[in-house]
């Protein structure tokens, strides 16, 4: 578990340092720390690339010191101008301990569900998106290129149009990889198993900021890690790792926004800027998701005091301007991607609107069974909604994100596809976003049930005992917060009953690792785009012609070789492309079983060709040395 421990340090410590310097304490220090760390890394990587400097653990540490110095100065200046008032007490010490206990249980449950699905840390994620993230982490660790277009160079090199991708996730993962020495798959997995715990911590911080009871905070930690569509579906499908991370951190945007509006000052503004920029650096859609999540907060605030509208908008104007300047590289890259040549098709609708509504209320996407006890808790949350107090706005957030999911899941109308473009019109992503406020409402149902029972039971029964019974009852009835069924959902993204039927088989992995032993530094390998060998760079450090399963807008040399590589001896154009890319090897895995995607034409029938000499083979893969 060294990789997990290292990931925790990399994700938490820089943010804690910045938070302490800017005056954060307690839960509002612990909760936002990961988001602040991703903001630091996500800004430092592109800035160092622009200056011609490498991104590595040292520059990450130095940038933390610089940000901490700025945060400390901002805090001193803010306190001098407008000293903050002491925050009134809220939870007793026992309440804090109880919430910590619930949070630890939630984090352990989420980690267990992820590990049940993976089988072991270091399991190779099998989805379409995973290979990009693995190669991206390796690329940053090897080259130090923290630029926003750098990670795409593994697949879109040469004359291919550069591809923008927000890279805060990959930047911090590259630091974890270098410090721990873990393999790239283990590095990815170490970050993935932390996602449920990060989501639970974010929601506990949200409840604390809005002065919810400790029972509610404990309940929300448990309900955060129970829904299958919260983060577990994103582990299985894709996996959508930066998006899932963004979902886990999204509630912290509302925390920073509320703190700033309650006391608009330089220090709270500094935190809000870093929170907004951090969400953007993790994934472009996360900032939009944060706006959807926190927008209803402004609605409730303004409905209860309409005179605040002008003051709040005026206070938010400098935040928007500073964020625009600080994150200009990310914003310009995102705008360029939207206007660029990368096609946008969206995803097909999956349900009728009524079926999509039922899926939301049943916490059931394509799983065989609904998560009934979450539905019961949600029903109680709706019944007791009037008791939600300062968190009533979360009901509107649930309605907005829920309706957005229903629209995307049931319609391919142009207006729906246009509005959902930041999320690629993907029902899975909208379902995941809707799960977060629904989890809060479910937790409110549990906490309100505890309060209802407390008020009606004899006074000699402690309120804490009632809380324990309610929360333990929920955990028990839900079979340990649905840990096994959630693990089963993750399983399909990492394992199979017959490993030979995986998209990237153990035999292919062995061949890719062997190529790392055979090839000299700087030598490339020709490979097929649709077998498992797109993982070669991540696993061995050897570059391949196809660095992703994605066939969109490939380089000219990649297209030429995919079509005509077998004509190496007779085609001068093929030989020239081989020289340009310094290709010395060929690696082929099991042909893809997807319809229409066997080996690419130029790689069919290579066995026995005189310009190739077999160097390694196993039942799933073969390696040739180019000798012609």
Coordinates of C-alpha atoms in Angstrom, one line a residue:
X1 CA 0.0 0.0 0.0
X2 CA 3.0 2.3 -0.4
X3 CA 1.5 3.7 -3.5
X4 CA -1.7 4.6 -1.8
X5 CA 0.1 6.2 1.1
X6 CA 2.3 8.2 -1.3
X7 CA -0.8 9.3 -3.3
X8 CA -2.4 10.5 0.0
X9 CA 0.7 12.6 0.8
X10 CA 0.9 14.0 -2.7
X11 CA -2.8 14.9 -2.8
X12 CA -3.2 16.2 0.8
X13 CA 0.0 17.8 2.1
X14 CA 0.5 20.7 -0.4
X15 CA -3.2 21.7 0.1
X16 CA -2.9 21.5 3.9
X17 CA 0.1 23.7 3.7
X18 CA -1.7 26.3 1.6
X19 CA -4.8 26.0 3.8
X20 CA -2.9 26.6 7.0
X21 CA -1.1 29.6 5.5
X22 CA -4.4 31.2 4.4
X23 CA -6.0 30.6 7.8
X24 CA -8.2 27.5 7.2
X25 CA -8.7 25.3 10.2
X26 CA -10.6 22.2 11.1
X27 CA -12.9 20.6 8.6
X28 CA -12.6 23.5 6.2
X29 CA -8.9 22.8 6.2
X30 CA -9.0 19.1 5.8
X31 CA -11.8 19.0 3.2
X32 CA -10.5 21.5 0.6
X33 CA -6.9 20.3 0.9
X34 CA -7.0 17.9 -2.0
X35 CA -8.7 20.4 -4.3
X36 CA -6.1 23.0 -3.4
X37 CA -3.3 20.5 -4.2
X38 CA -4.8 19.8 -7.6
X39 CA -5.0 23.6 -8.2
X40 CA -1.3 24.0 -7.3
X41 CA -0.3 21.1 -9.5
X42 CA -2.7 21.9 -12.3
X43 CA -1.4 25.5 -12.6
X44 CA 2.3 24.7 -12.0
X45 CA 2.5 22.1 -14.8
X46 CA 1.5 24.4 -17.7
X47 CA 3.4 27.4 -16.2
X48 CA 6.6 25.4 -16.0
X49 CA 6.1 24.1 -19.5
X50 CA 5.7 27.7 -20.7
X51 CA 8.9 28.7 -19.0
X52 CA 10.8 25.7 -20.4
X53 CA 11.1 24.0 -17.0
X54 CA 10.3 20.4 -16.1
X55 CA 7.4 19.4 -13.8
X56 CA 8.6 16.9 -11.2
X57 CA 8.4 16.4 -7.4
X58 CA 10.9 19.2 -6.8
X59 CA 9.0 21.9 -8.9
X60 CA 5.7 20.7 -7.3
X61 CA 7.2 21.2 -3.9
X62 CA 8.7 24.6 -4.8
X63 CA 5.5 25.8 -6.2
X64 CA 3.8 24.8 -3.0
X65 CA 6.2 27.0 -1.1
X66 CA 5.5 29.9 -3.4
X67 CA 1.7 29.5 -3.2
X68 CA 2.0 29.2 0.6
X69 CA 3.9 32.4 0.8
X70 CA 1.3 34.2 -1.3
X71 CA -1.5 32.6 0.9
X72 CA 0.2 33.8 4.1
X73 CA 0.6 37.3 2.7
X74 CA -3.0 37.4 1.6
X75 CA -4.2 36.2 5.0
X76 CA -2.1 38.8 6.9
X77 CA -3.4 41.6 4.7
X78 CA -7.0 40.4 4.9
X79 CA -6.9 40.1 8.7
X80 CA -5.4 43.5 9.0
X81 CA -8.2 45.1 6.9
X82 CA -11.1 43.0 8.2
X83 CA -10.4 40.6 11.1
X84 CA -12.7 37.6 10.9
X85 CA -15.2 37.0 13.6
X86 CA -14.7 33.8 15.7
X87 CA -16.9 31.0 14.4
X88 CA -19.5 29.9 16.9
X89 CA -19.3 26.3 18.2
X90 CA -21.3 23.6 16.5
X91 CA -20.3 20.1 17.3
X92 CA -19.2 18.7 20.6
X93 CA -15.8 17.0 20.7
X94 CA -17.6 13.6 20.8
X95 CA -19.5 14.7 17.6
X96 CA -16.2 15.4 15.8
X97 CA -14.9 11.9 16.8
X98 CA -18.1 10.3 15.7
X99 CA -17.9 12.0 12.3
X100 CA -14.3 11.0 11.9
X101 CA -15.3 7.4 12.7
X102 CA -18.0 7.5 10.0
X103 CA -15.6 9.1 7.5
X104 CA -13.0 6.3 8.1
X105 CA -15.7 3.6 7.8
X106 CA -16.9 5.2 4.5
X107 CA -13.3 5.6 3.1
X108 CA -12.5 1.9 4.1
X109 CA -15.8 0.7 2.5
X110 CA -15.2 2.6 -0.7
X111 CA -11.6 1.4 -0.9
X112 CA -12.8 -2.2 -0.3
X113 CA -15.4 -2.0 -3.0
X114 CA -12.8 -0.7 -5.5
X115 CA -10.3 -3.4 -4.5
X116 CA -13.0 -6.1 -4.7
X117 CA -13.5 -5.0 -8.3
X118 CA -9.8 -4.6 -9.2
X119 CA -8.7 -7.8 -7.5
X120 CA -5.4 -6.2 -6.6
X121 CA -3.6 -2.9 -6.7
X122 CA -1.8 -2.8 -10.1
X123 CA -4.7 -4.4 -12.0
X124 CA -4.9 -3.0 -15.5
X125 CA -8.0 -1.0 -16.2
X126 CA -9.5 -2.3 -19.4
X127 CA -11.6 0.6 -20.7
X128 CA -11.1 2.9 -23.7
X129 CA -10.0 5.9 -21.7
X130 CA -7.6 4.2 -19.3
X131 CA -4.8 3.8 -21.8
X132 CA -4.7 7.6 -22.4
X133 CA -4.4 8.3 -18.7
X134 CA -1.7 5.6 -18.2
X135 CA 0.4 6.8 -21.1
X136 CA -0.1 10.5 -20.0
X137 CA 1.2 9.8 -16.5
X138 CA 4.2 8.0 -17.9
X139 CA 4.8 10.8 -20.4
X140 CA 4.9 13.5 -17.7
X141 CA 7.1 11.4 -15.4
X142 CA 9.6 10.6 -18.2
X143 CA 9.7 14.0 -19.9
X144 CA 8.7 16.6 -17.3
X145 CA 6.4 18.2 -19.9
X146 CA 3.5 19.6 -17.8
X147 CA 1.9 21.4 -20.8
X148 CA -1.8 21.1 -21.5
X149 CA -1.1 19.6 -24.9
X150 CA 1.8 17.4 -23.8
X151 CA 0.0 14.3 -22.8
X152 CA -1.6 14.0 -26.2
X153 CA 1.8 13.7 -27.9
X154 CA 1.9 10.0 -27.1
X155 CA -0.7 9.4 -29.8
X156 CA -1.0 12.7 -31.7
X157 CA 2.6 13.5 -32.6
X158 CA 4.3 14.8 -35.7
X159 CA 1.9 16.5 -38.1
X160 CA -1.2 15.6 -36.0
X161 CA -3.1 18.5 -34.6
X162 CA -2.2 19.0 -30.9
X163 CA -4.9 17.8 -28.5
X164 CA -5.8 19.7 -25.3
X165 CA -6.5 17.8 -22.1
X166 CA -6.7 19.2 -18.6
X167 CA -3.9 17.5 -16.7
X168 CA -4.0 18.1 -13.0
X169 CA -4.9 14.5 -12.4
X170 CA -1.9 13.3 -14.5
X171 CA 0.5 15.8 -13.0
X172 CA -0.1 14.7 -9.4
X173 CA -0.2 11.0 -10.4
X174 CA 3.2 11.4 -12.1
X175 CA 4.6 12.7 -8.8
X176 CA 3.1 9.7 -7.0
X177 CA 4.7 7.4 -9.7
X178 CA 8.1 8.9 -9.3
X179 CA 8.1 9.0 -5.5
X180 CA 6.7 5.6 -4.9
X181 CA 8.3 3.7 -7.8
X182 CA 5.0 2.0 -8.4
X183 CA 4.0 0.8 -11.9
X184 CA 1.7 3.0 -13.9
X185 CA -1.3 0.7 -13.4
X186 CA -0.7 0.6 -9.6
X187 CA -0.3 4.4 -9.6
X188 CA -3.7 4.8 -11.4
X189 CA -5.3 2.3 -9.0
X190 CA -3.8 4.0 -5.9
X191 CA -5.6 7.2 -6.9
X192 CA -8.8 5.4 -7.9
X193 CA -9.3 3.6 -4.5
X194 CA -9.2 7.0 -2.8
X195 CA -12.1 8.5 -4.8
X196 CA -15.0 7.3 -2.5
X197 CA -13.2 8.6 0.6
X198 CA -12.5 11.9 -1.1
X199 CA -16.2 12.3 -2.0
X200 CA -17.2 11.5 1.6
X201 CA -14.7 14.0 2.9
X202 CA -16.0 16.7 0.5
X203 CA -19.6 16.1 1.6
X204 CA -18.8 16.1 5.3
X205 CA -17.1 19.4 4.8
X206 CA -20.1 20.7 3.0
X207 CA -22.4 19.8 5.9
X208 CA -20.0 21.4 8.4
X209 CA -19.8 24.6 6.4
X210 CA -23.6 24.9 6.3
X211 CA -23.8 24.1 10.0
X212 CA -25.5 20.8 9.8
X213 CA -25.6 18.4 12.7
X214 CA -22.9 15.9 13.4
X215 CA -25.4 13.1 12.7
X216 CA -26.0 14.5 9.3
X217 CA -22.3 14.8 8.6
X218 CA -21.8 11.1 9.7
X219 CA -24.7 10.0 7.6
X220 CA -23.6 11.8 4.5
X221 CA -20.2 10.1 4.8
X222 CA -21.9 6.8 4.6
X223 CA -24.4 7.6 1.9
X224 CA -21.6 9.2 -0.2
X225 CA -19.9 5.9 -0.8
X226 CA -23.1 3.7 -1.2
X227 CA -24.5 4.7 -4.6
X228 CA -23.1 2.7 -7.5
X229 CA -23.4 5.6 -9.9
X230 CA -21.5 8.0 -7.6
X231 CA -17.9 7.0 -8.6
X232 CA -18.0 3.2 -9.1
X233 CA -19.6 3.3 -12.6
X234 CA -16.8 5.7 -13.6
X235 CA -14.2 3.2 -12.4
X236 CA -15.8 0.5 -14.6
X237 CA -16.6 2.5 -17.7
X238 CA -13.7 4.3 -19.2
X239 CA -12.5 4.5 -16.5
X240 CA -13.3 8.2 -16.4
X241 CA -10.7 8.9 -13.8
X242 CA -10.3 12.8 -14.0
X243 CA -14.1 13.1 -14.3
X244 CA -14.7 10.9 -11.2
X245 CA -12.1 12.9 -9.3
X246 CA -13.9 16.1 -10.3
X247 CA -17.2 14.7 -9.1
X248 CA -15.6 13.8 -5.8
X249 CA -14.2 17.4 -5.4
X250 CA -17.2 19.3 -6.7
X251 CA -19.0 20.0 -3.4
X252 CA -15.9 21.9 -2.2
X253 CA -16.7 24.6 -4.7
X254 CA -19.9 25.4 -2.9
X255 CA -17.9 25.4 0.4
X256 CA -15.5 28.0 -0.9
X257 CA -18.3 30.1 -2.5
X258 CA -20.3 30.2 0.7
X259 CA -17.3 31.2 2.8
X260 CA -16.5 34.0 0.5
X261 CA -20.0 35.4 0.3
X262 CA -20.3 35.3 4.0
X263 CA -17.1 37.2 4.4
X264 CA -15.8 38.7 1.1
X265 CA -12.1 39.3 1.8
X266 CA -8.8 38.7 0.2
X267 CA -8.1 35.4 2.0
X268 CA -11.6 33.8 1.3
X269 CA -11.4 35.1 -2.3
X270 CA -7.9 33.5 -2.7
X271 CA -9.4 30.2 -1.6
X272 CA -12.4 30.6 -3.9
X273 CA -10.2 31.3 -6.9
X274 CA -8.0 28.3 -6.2
X275 CA -11.2 26.1 -5.8
X276 CA -12.7 27.2 -9.1
X277 CA -9.4 26.9 -10.9
X278 CA -8.7 23.6 -9.3
X279 CA -12.0 22.2 -10.6
X280 CA -11.1 23.4 -14.1
X281 CA -7.6 21.9 -13.9
X282 CA -9.0 18.5 -13.0
X283 CA -11.4 18.4 -15.9
X284 CA -13.0 21.2 -18.0
X285 CA -16.5 19.8 -17.3
X286 CA -15.9 19.8 -13.6
X287 CA -16.1 23.6 -13.4
X288 CA -19.4 23.6 -15.2
X289 CA -20.6 20.8 -12.9
X290 CA -19.5 22.9 -9.9
X291 CA -21.7 25.8 -11.2
X292 CA -24.7 23.4 -11.6
X293 CA -24.1 22.1 -8.1
X294 CA -23.5 25.5 -6.3
X295 CA -25.8 27.7 -8.4
X296 CA -28.9 26.8 -6.3
X297 CA -27.0 28.0 -3.2
X298 CA -27.2 31.5 -4.7
X299 CA -30.9 31.0 -5.4
X300 CA -31.7 30.2 -1.8
X301 CA -29.4 33.0 -0.6
X302 CA -31.1 35.6 -2.8
X303 CA -34.6 34.4 -2.1
X304 CA -34.0 34.9 1.6
X305 CA -32.5 38.3 1.1
X306 CA -32.9 39.9 -2.3
X307 CA -30.8 42.9 -1.3
X308 CA -27.8 40.5 -1.4
X309 CA -28.0 40.0 -5.2
X310 CA -26.2 43.2 -6.2
X311 CA -23.6 42.9 -3.4
X312 CA -22.9 39.3 -4.2
X313 CA -22.5 39.8 -7.9
X314 CA -20.2 42.8 -7.3
X315 CA -18.1 40.6 -4.9
X316 CA -17.9 37.8 -7.4
X317 CA -16.8 40.0 -10.3
X318 CA -13.1 40.3 -9.2
X319 CA -13.1 36.5 -8.5
X320 CA -14.2 35.8 -12.1
X321 CA -11.6 38.2 -13.5
X322 CA -8.7 36.8 -11.4
X323 CA -9.7 33.3 -12.2
X324 CA -9.8 34.1 -15.9
X325 CA -6.3 35.4 -15.8
X326 CA -4.9 32.6 -13.6
X327 CA -6.5 29.9 -15.6
X328 CA -6.1 31.5 -19.1
X329 CA -4.0 28.5 -20.4
X330 CA -6.7 26.1 -19.4
X331 CA -9.6 28.2 -20.7
X332 CA -8.0 28.9 -24.0
X333 CA -7.2 25.3 -24.5
X334 CA -10.8 24.3 -23.7
X335 CA -12.1 26.9 -26.1
X336 CA -9.7 25.7 -28.8
X337 CA -10.8 22.1 -28.4
X338 CA -14.5 23.2 -28.7
X339 CA -13.7 25.0 -32.0
X340 CA -11.1 22.5 -33.3
X341 CA -11.2 19.6 -35.6
X342 CA -12.0 16.9 -33.0
X343 CA -15.5 15.8 -33.9
X344 CA -18.4 15.9 -31.3
X345 CA -20.9 13.2 -31.8
X346 CA -22.3 12.7 -28.3
X347 CA -23.8 9.5 -26.9
X348 CA -27.1 7.9 -27.9
X349 CA -30.0 8.2 -25.5
X350 CA -30.5 5.1 -23.4
X351 CA -34.0 5.3 -21.8
X352 CA -37.5 6.8 -22.0
X353 CA -37.8 9.8 -19.6
X354 CA -40.0 7.9 -17.2
X355 CA -37.4 5.1 -17.1
X356 CA -34.6 7.5 -16.4
X357 CA -36.5 9.0 -13.5
X358 CA -37.0 5.6 -12.1
X359 CA -33.3 4.8 -12.4
X360 CA -32.5 8.0 -10.5
X361 CA -34.9 7.3 -7.7
X362 CA -33.9 3.6 -7.5
X363 CA -30.1 4.3 -7.7
X364 CA -30.0 1.8 -10.5
X365 CA -28.5 2.4 -13.9
X366 CA -27.8 -0.9 -15.7
X367 CA -27.3 -2.9 -12.5
X368 CA -29.6 -6.0 -12.0
X369 CA -31.1 -4.6 -8.7
X370 CA -32.0 -1.2 -7.3
X371 CA -30.3 0.1 -4.2
X372 CA -33.5 0.0 -2.2
X373 CA -32.3 1.3 1.1
X374 CA -30.8 4.4 -0.5
X375 CA -34.2 4.9 -2.1
X376 CA -35.9 4.6 1.3
X377 CA -33.4 7.1 2.8
X378 CA -34.0 9.4 -0.1
X379 CA -37.8 9.2 0.4
X380 CA -37.3 10.1 4.1
X381 CA -35.1 13.0 3.0
X382 CA -37.9 14.3 0.8
X383 CA -40.5 13.8 3.6
X384 CA -38.4 15.7 6.1
X385 CA -37.1 18.2 3.5
X386 CA -38.5 21.3 5.4
X387 CA -35.9 20.5 8.2
X388 CA -33.0 20.9 5.8
X389 CA -32.4 24.5 6.9
X390 CA -29.3 26.1 5.3
X391 CA -29.0 23.1 3.0
X392 CA -32.4 23.3 1.4
X393 CA -30.7 24.5 -1.8
X394 CA -29.4 21.0 -2.2
X395 CA -32.9 19.9 -3.2
X396 CA -32.8 22.3 -6.2
X397 CA -29.3 21.0 -7.1
X398 CA -30.8 17.5 -7.1
X399 CA -33.7 18.6 -9.3
X400 CA -31.4 20.4 -11.8
X401 CA -28.8 17.6 -12.1
X402 CA -31.6 15.0 -12.1
X403 CA -33.5 16.7 -14.9
X404 CA -30.3 17.2 -16.8
X405 CA -29.7 13.4 -16.6
X406 CA -33.2 12.6 -17.7
X407 CA -32.9 15.0 -20.7
X408 CA -29.6 13.5 -21.8
X409 CA -30.7 9.9 -21.2
X410 CA -33.9 10.2 -23.1
X411 CA -33.3 12.8 -25.9
X412 CA -30.8 13.5 -28.7
X413 CA -32.4 16.8 -29.5
X414 CA -29.9 19.4 -30.8
X415 CA -30.5 21.7 -27.8
X416 CA -29.8 18.9 -25.4
X417 CA -26.6 17.9 -27.2
X418 CA -25.4 21.5 -27.3
X419 CA -26.0 22.2 -23.6
X420 CA -24.4 18.9 -22.6
X421 CA -21.3 19.2 -24.8
X422 CA -18.9 19.8 -21.8
X423 CA -19.8 16.3 -20.7
X424 CA -19.9 14.8 -24.3
X425 CA -23.7 14.3 -23.9
X426 CA -22.9 11.2 -21.8
X427 CA -25.7 9.9 -19.6
X428 CA -23.2 8.1 -17.3
X429 CA -21.6 11.4 -16.4
X430 CA -24.9 13.1 -15.7
X431 CA -26.1 10.2 -13.6
X432 CA -22.9 10.4 -11.5
X433 CA -23.4 14.2 -11.0
X434 CA -27.0 13.7 -9.9
X435 CA -26.0 11.0 -7.4
X436 CA -24.1 13.5 -5.2
X437 CA -27.1 15.8 -4.2
X438 CA -29.3 12.7 -4.0
X439 CA -26.8 11.2 -1.5
X440 CA -27.1 14.4 0.6
X441 CA -30.9 14.1 0.6
X442 CA -30.6 10.5 1.6
X443 CA -28.3 11.4 4.5
X444 CA -30.8 14.1 5.5
X445 CA -33.5 11.4 5.6
X446 CA -31.4 9.3 8.0
X447 CA -30.4 12.2 10.2
X448 CA -34.0 13.5 10.3
X449 CA -35.2 10.0 11.2
X450 CA -32.8 10.0 14.1
X451 CA -34.1 13.4 15.3
X452 CA -37.7 12.3 14.9
X453 CA -37.0 9.2 17.0
X454 CA -35.0 11.1 19.6
X455 CA -37.9 13.5 20.2
X456 CA -40.3 10.6 20.8
X457 CA -38.3 8.1 22.7
X458 CA -37.9 8.4 26.5
X459 CA -35.4 11.0 27.6
X460 CA -33.2 8.4 29.2
X461 CA -32.2 7.0 25.8
X462 CA -29.2 9.1 24.6
X463 CA -29.5 10.8 21.3
X464 CA -26.1 9.4 20.4
X465 CA -27.4 5.9 20.9
X466 CA -30.3 6.6 18.6
X467 CA -27.9 7.9 15.9
X468 CA -25.8 4.7 16.2
X469 CA -28.8 2.5 15.8
X470 CA -30.1 4.5 12.7
X471 CA -26.7 4.6 11.0
X472 CA -25.7 1.0 11.8
X473 CA -29.2 -0.1 10.8
X474 CA -28.7 1.6 7.4
X475 CA -25.3 0.1 7.0
X476 CA -26.6 -3.4 7.9
X477 CA -29.7 -3.3 5.7
X478 CA -27.7 -2.0 2.8
X479 CA -25.3 -5.0 3.2
X480 CA -22.4 -2.9 4.2
X481 CA -23.2 0.1 2.1
X482 CA -23.6 -2.1 -1.0
X483 CA -19.9 -2.8 -0.9
X484 CA -20.2 -6.2 -2.8
X485 CA -22.6 -5.0 -5.5
X486 CA -20.5 -1.9 -6.0
X487 CA -17.4 -4.0 -6.2
X488 CA -19.1 -6.2 -8.8
X489 CA -19.7 -3.1 -10.9
X490 CA -16.0 -2.2 -10.7
X491 CA -15.0 -5.8 -11.6
X492 CA -16.2 -5.6 -15.2
X493 CA -13.8 -2.7 -15.8
X494 CA -10.7 -4.7 -14.6
X495 CA -11.3 -8.4 -14.6
X496 CA -13.0 -11.3 -16.4
X497 CA -13.8 -14.9 -15.5
X498 CA -11.5 -15.8 -18.4
X499 CA -8.5 -13.4 -18.5
X500 CA -7.9 -14.3 -22.1
X501 CA -11.1 -12.4 -23.0
X502 CA -9.9 -9.1 -21.5
X503 CA -9.3 -6.2 -23.9
X504 CA -5.7 -6.2 -22.7
X505 CA -4.7 -9.8 -21.7
X506 CA -2.0 -10.9 -19.2
X507 CA -0.1 -12.3 -22.2
X508 CA -0.1 -9.0 -23.9
X509 CA 1.1 -7.3 -20.7
X510 CA 3.9 -9.8 -20.4
X511 CA 5.0 -9.1 -24.0
X512 CA 4.9 -5.3 -23.5
X513 CA 7.0 -5.6 -20.4
X514 CA 9.4 -7.9 -22.3
X515 CA 9.7 -5.3 -25.1
X516 CA 10.9 -2.9 -22.4
X517 CA 13.8 -5.3 -21.8
X518 CA 14.6 -5.8 -25.5
X519 CA 14.4 -2.3 -26.9
X520 CA 17.0 0.4 -26.4
X521 CA 16.1 3.9 -25.2
X522 CA 14.6 6.0 -28.0
X523 CA 13.6 3.0 -30.1
X524 CA 9.9 2.8 -31.2
X525 CA 7.7 -0.2 -32.0
X526 CA 5.1 -0.6 -34.7
X527 CA 1.8 -1.9 -33.2
X528 CA -1.9 -2.4 -33.9
X529 CA -4.2 0.3 -32.7
X530 CA -7.0 -2.0 -31.6
X531 CA -5.3 -4.8 -29.7
X532 CA -4.0 -4.2 -26.2
X533 CA -0.5 -2.9 -27.2
X534 CA -1.5 0.7 -27.0
X535 CA -0.5 0.3 -23.3
X536 CA 3.2 -0.4 -24.3
X537 CA 4.5 3.0 -23.4
X538 CA 2.8 3.1 -20.0
X539 CA 4.1 -0.4 -19.1
X540 CA 7.6 -0.4 -20.6
X541 CA 8.6 3.2 -21.6
X542 CA 8.8 2.2 -25.3
X543 CA 6.9 4.4 -27.6
X544 CA 4.6 2.9 -30.2
X545 CA 3.1 4.2 -33.4
X546 CA -0.4 3.9 -31.9
X547 CA -0.5 5.2 -28.4
X548 CA -4.3 5.1 -27.9
X549 CA -7.3 3.1 -29.1
X550 CA -8.7 6.4 -30.4
X551 CA -8.4 6.5 -34.2
X552 CA -9.5 10.2 -34.5
X553 CA -7.2 12.4 -36.6
X554 CA -4.0 10.3 -36.3
X555 CA -0.6 11.5 -37.6
X556 CA 0.1 10.9 -41.3
X557 CA 2.9 8.4 -40.6
X558 CA 0.6 6.4 -38.3
X559 CA -2.0 6.2 -41.1
X560 CA 0.5 5.2 -43.7
X561 CA 2.1 2.5 -41.6
X562 CA -1.3 1.1 -40.4
X563 CA -2.3 0.7 -44.1
X564 CA 1.0 -0.4 -45.7
X565 CA 3.6 -1.5 -43.1
X566 CA 3.8 -5.1 -44.6
X567 CA 5.0 -3.5 -47.8
X568 CA 8.2 -2.4 -46.0
X569 CA 10.6 -4.0 -48.5
X570 CA 8.9 -2.6 -51.6
X571 CA 7.5 0.8 -50.5
X572 CA 10.0 3.7 -50.0
X573 CA 7.4 5.7 -48.2
X574 CA 7.0 3.0 -45.5
X575 CA 10.7 2.8 -45.0
X576 CA 11.0 6.6 -44.7
X577 CA 8.2 6.7 -42.1
X578 CA 10.0 3.9 -40.2
X579 CA 13.2 5.9 -40.2
X580 CA 11.5 9.1 -39.1
X581 CA 9.9 7.4 -36.1
X582 CA 13.0 5.3 -35.3
X583 CA 11.0 2.0 -35.4
X584 CA 13.1 -1.1 -34.6
X585 CA 10.4 -3.4 -33.3
X586 CA 6.9 -4.7 -34.0
X587 CA 4.6 -5.9 -31.2
X588 CA 1.2 -7.5 -31.9
X589 CA -1.3 -8.7 -29.3
X590 CA -4.6 -10.5 -29.7
X591 CA -6.7 -9.0 -32.5
X592 CA -9.7 -7.0 -31.2
X593 CA -13.0 -8.8 -31.0
X594 CA -14.9 -5.6 -31.8
X595 CA -16.8 -5.8 -35.1
X596 CA -14.7 -4.3 -37.9
X597 CA -11.6 -3.9 -35.9
X598 CA -9.2 -6.8 -36.5
X599 CA -5.5 -6.1 -37.2
X600 CA -5.1 -3.0 -39.3
X601 CA -4.4 -3.8 -42.9
X602 CA -0.7 -3.2 -42.9
X603 CA -0.2 -5.6 -40.0
X604 CA -1.9 -8.7 -41.5
X605 CA 0.3 -11.6 -42.5
X606 CA 3.6 -10.4 -41.0
X607 CA 4.7 -13.9 -39.8
X608 CA 7.6 -15.1 -42.0
X609 CA 8.3 -11.8 -43.6
X610 CA 12.1 -11.6 -44.3
X611 CA 12.5 -8.1 -42.9
X612 CA 11.3 -9.3 -39.5
X613 CA 12.9 -11.7 -37.0
X614 CA 10.8 -13.1 -34.1
X615 CA 12.2 -12.1 -30.7
X616 CA 9.5 -13.2 -28.3
X617 CA 6.1 -14.8 -28.4
X618 CA 3.4 -16.2 -26.1
X619 CA -0.1 -17.4 -26.8
X620 CA -1.4 -13.8 -26.9
X621 CA 1.4 -11.7 -28.4
X622 CA 4.5 -11.7 -30.6
X623 CA 7.5 -9.3 -30.8
X624 CA 9.5 -9.0 -34.0
X625 CA 12.8 -7.2 -34.5
X626 CA 13.1 -5.2 -37.7
X627 CA 16.1 -6.5 -39.6
X628 CA 15.6 -5.4 -43.1

